[in-house]
Coordinates of N, CA and C in Angstrom, one line a residue:
L1 N 134.5 -110.0 107.9 CA 136.1 -109.8 108.1 C 136.2 -109.0 109.4
Q2 N 137.1 -109.6 110.3 CA 137.6 -108.8 111.5 C 138.9 -108.4 111.3
I3 N 139.1 -107.1 111.3 CA 140.4 -106.3 110.9 C 141.0 -106.1 112.3
K4 N 142.1 -106.7 112.7 CA 142.6 -106.2 114.0 C 144.0 -105.5 113.7
P5 N 144.1 -104.5 114.7 CA 145.6 -103.9 114.4 C 146.3 -104.6 115.5
V6 N 147.6 -104.9 114.8 CA 148.6 -105.4 115.8 C 149.7 -104.3 115.8
N7 N 149.9 -103.6 117.0 CA 150.9 -102.6 117.1 C 151.4 -102.8 118.6
K8 N 152.5 -101.8 118.8 CA 153.1 -101.9 120.1 C 152.1 -102.1 121.4
G9 N 151.1 -101.5 121.5 CA 149.9 -101.7 122.4 C 149.3 -102.8 122.2
I10 N 149.2 -103.4 121.4 CA 148.3 -104.5 121.3 C 148.8 -105.8 121.3
Q11 N 148.5 -106.7 122.1 CA 149.2 -108.1 122.4 C 148.3 -109.1 121.5
L12 N 148.9 -110.0 120.7 CA 148.5 -111.2 120.0 C 147.7 -111.9 121.1
P13 N 148.0 -112.4 122.1 CA 147.3 -113.2 122.9 C 146.1 -112.7 123.2
Q14 N 145.7 -111.4 123.4 CA 144.5 -110.9 123.7 C 143.6 -111.0 122.5
I15 N 144.3 -111.0 121.5 CA 143.4 -110.7 119.9 C 142.8 -112.5 119.9
F16 N 143.8 -113.3 120.3 CA 143.4 -114.8 120.0 C 142.4 -115.0 121.1
K17 N 142.3 -114.4 122.5 CA 141.4 -114.5 123.6 C 140.0 -114.2 123.1
E18 N 140.0 -113.1 122.3 CA 138.9 -112.6 121.8 C 138.2 -113.5 120.8
K19 N 139.1 -113.9 119.9 CA 138.7 -114.8 118.8 C 138.1 -115.9 119.4
G20 N 138.7 -116.5 120.5 CA 138.0 -117.7 121.1 C 136.6 -117.5 121.6
I21 N 136.5 -116.1 122.2 CA 135.3 -115.7 122.9 C 134.2 -115.6 121.9
Q22 N 134.4 -115.2 120.7 CA 133.7 -114.7 119.5 C 133.1 -116.2 118.8
Q23 N 134.1 -117.2 118.9 CA 133.9 -118.5 118.1 C 132.1 -118.7 117.9
K24 N 131.5 -118.9 119.0 CA 130.1 -119.1 118.8 C 129.2 -118.1 117.9
T25 N 129.5 -116.9 118.0 CA 129.1 -115.9 117.2 C 129.5 -116.1 115.7
H26 N 130.6 -116.6 115.6 CA 131.0 -116.9 114.1 C 130.6 -118.1 113.5
E27 N 130.2 -119.1 114.3 CA 129.6 -120.3 114.1 C 128.2 -119.9 113.6
K28 N 127.3 -119.2 114.5 CA 126.2 -118.6 114.2 C 126.0 -117.9 112.7
F29 N 127.2 -117.1 112.4 CA 127.2 -116.3 111.3 C 127.2 -117.2 110.2
E30 N 128.1 -118.3 110.3 CA 128.2 -119.1 109.2 C 127.2 -120.0 108.9
K31 N 126.4 -120.4 110.0 CA 125.2 -121.2 109.8 C 124.1 -120.2 109.1
E32 N 124.1 -119.1 109.6 CA 122.9 -118.2 109.0 C 123.2 -117.8 107.6
F33 N 124.4 -117.5 107.4 CA 124.6 -116.8 105.9 C 125.4 -117.6 105.2
G34 N 126.2 -118.6 105.5 CA 126.8 -119.5 104.8 C 128.2 -119.2 104.4
G35 N 128.8 -118.0 105.0 CA 130.1 -117.7 104.8 C 131.0 -117.8 106.1
K36 N 132.2 -117.7 105.8 CA 133.1 -117.5 107.0 C 133.6 -116.4 107.5
V37 N 134.1 -116.3 108.9 CA 134.7 -115.1 109.3 C 136.1 -115.2 109.2
F38 N 136.7 -114.1 108.6 CA 138.2 -114.0 108.7 C 139.0 -112.9 109.6
Y39 N 140.0 -113.3 110.0 CA 140.7 -112.3 110.8 C 141.8 -111.9 109.9
V40 N 141.9 -110.6 109.7 CA 143.0 -110.0 109.1 C 143.8 -109.0 110.1
F41 N 145.0 -109.2 110.3 CA 145.9 -108.5 111.1 C 146.7 -107.6 110.3
S42 N 146.5 -106.3 110.8 CA 147.2 -105.3 110.3 C 148.2 -104.7 111.3
S43 N 149.3 -104.1 110.7 CA 150.3 -103.2 111.5 C 150.7 -102.2 110.5
S44 N 151.3 -101.0 111.3 CA 151.8 -99.8 110.4 C 153.3 -100.1 110.2
L45 N 153.8 -99.9 108.9 CA 155.2 -100.2 108.7 C 155.5 -98.9 107.7
N46 N 156.4 -98.1 108.2 CA 156.7 -97.0 107.4 C 155.6 -96.0 107.1
R47 N 154.7 -96.0 108.1 CA 153.5 -95.2 107.9 C 152.4 -95.8 106.9
K48 N 152.5 -96.8 106.6 CA 151.7 -97.7 105.7 C 151.0 -98.8 106.5
K49 N 149.7 -99.1 106.1 CA 149.3 -100.4 106.7 C 149.7 -101.6 106.1
V50 N 150.1 -102.5 106.6 CA 150.5 -103.8 106.1 C 149.6 -105.0 106.5
I51 N 149.0 -106.0 105.8 CA 148.5 -107.0 106.3 C 149.5 -108.0 106.9
M52 N 149.6 -108.5 108.1 CA 150.6 -109.2 108.6 C 150.4 -110.6 108.4
N53 N 149.1 -111.2 108.3 CA 148.8 -112.4 107.7 C 148.4 -112.6 106.2
P54 N 149.2 -112.4 105.0 CA 148.7 -112.2 103.8 C 148.1 -113.3 103.4
E55 N 148.4 -114.7 103.9 CA 148.0 -115.8 103.2 C 146.4 -115.9 103.6
V56 N 145.7 -114.8 104.4 CA 144.3 -114.9 104.5 C 143.8 -114.3 103.2
I57 N 144.4 -113.6 102.3 CA 143.7 -113.1 101.3 C 143.3 -114.3 100.3
E58 N 144.1 -115.1 100.1 CA 143.9 -116.4 99.3 C 142.6 -117.2 99.8
E59 N 142.7 -117.1 101.1 CA 141.6 -117.8 101.8 C 140.3 -117.2 101.7
I60 N 140.3 -115.9 101.7 CA 139.2 -115.0 101.6 C 138.6 -115.2 99.9
R61 N 139.6 -115.3 99.0 CA 139.3 -115.3 97.5 C 138.9 -116.8 97.2
A62 N 139.2 -117.8 98.0 CA 138.6 -119.2 97.7 C 137.1 -119.1 98.4
E63 N 137.1 -118.4 99.4 CA 135.7 -118.5 100.1 C 134.8 -117.7 99.1
I64 N 135.1 -116.8 98.5 CA 134.2 -115.8 97.6 C 134.0 -116.8 96.5
S65 N 134.9 -117.5 95.9 CA 134.5 -118.3 94.7 C 133.4 -119.5 95.1
R66 N 133.7 -120.1 96.3 CA 132.9 -121.1 96.8 C 131.5 -120.6 97.0
L67 N 131.3 -119.1 97.5 CA 130.0 -118.6 97.9 C 129.3 -118.3 96.3
E68 N 130.1 -117.8 95.5 CA 129.6 -117.6 94.2 C 128.8 -119.0 93.5
Q69 N 129.3 -120.0 93.7 CA 129.1 -121.2 93.0 C 127.4 -121.6 93.4

């Protein structure tokens, strides 16, 4: 899991640039360990951390199920 804070000082384009740079490392991880790398974007809302891309939770669950088989 890559947990990335998305707040006023953090720009999404920078995060996606980093994701592109890390792509080969993620591919190596997937080849070596058989699992995928997921990005979770979090932000603060009313002093609580909120996942900004909640759809990733189901993707993570599906990957865990796949790995358990």
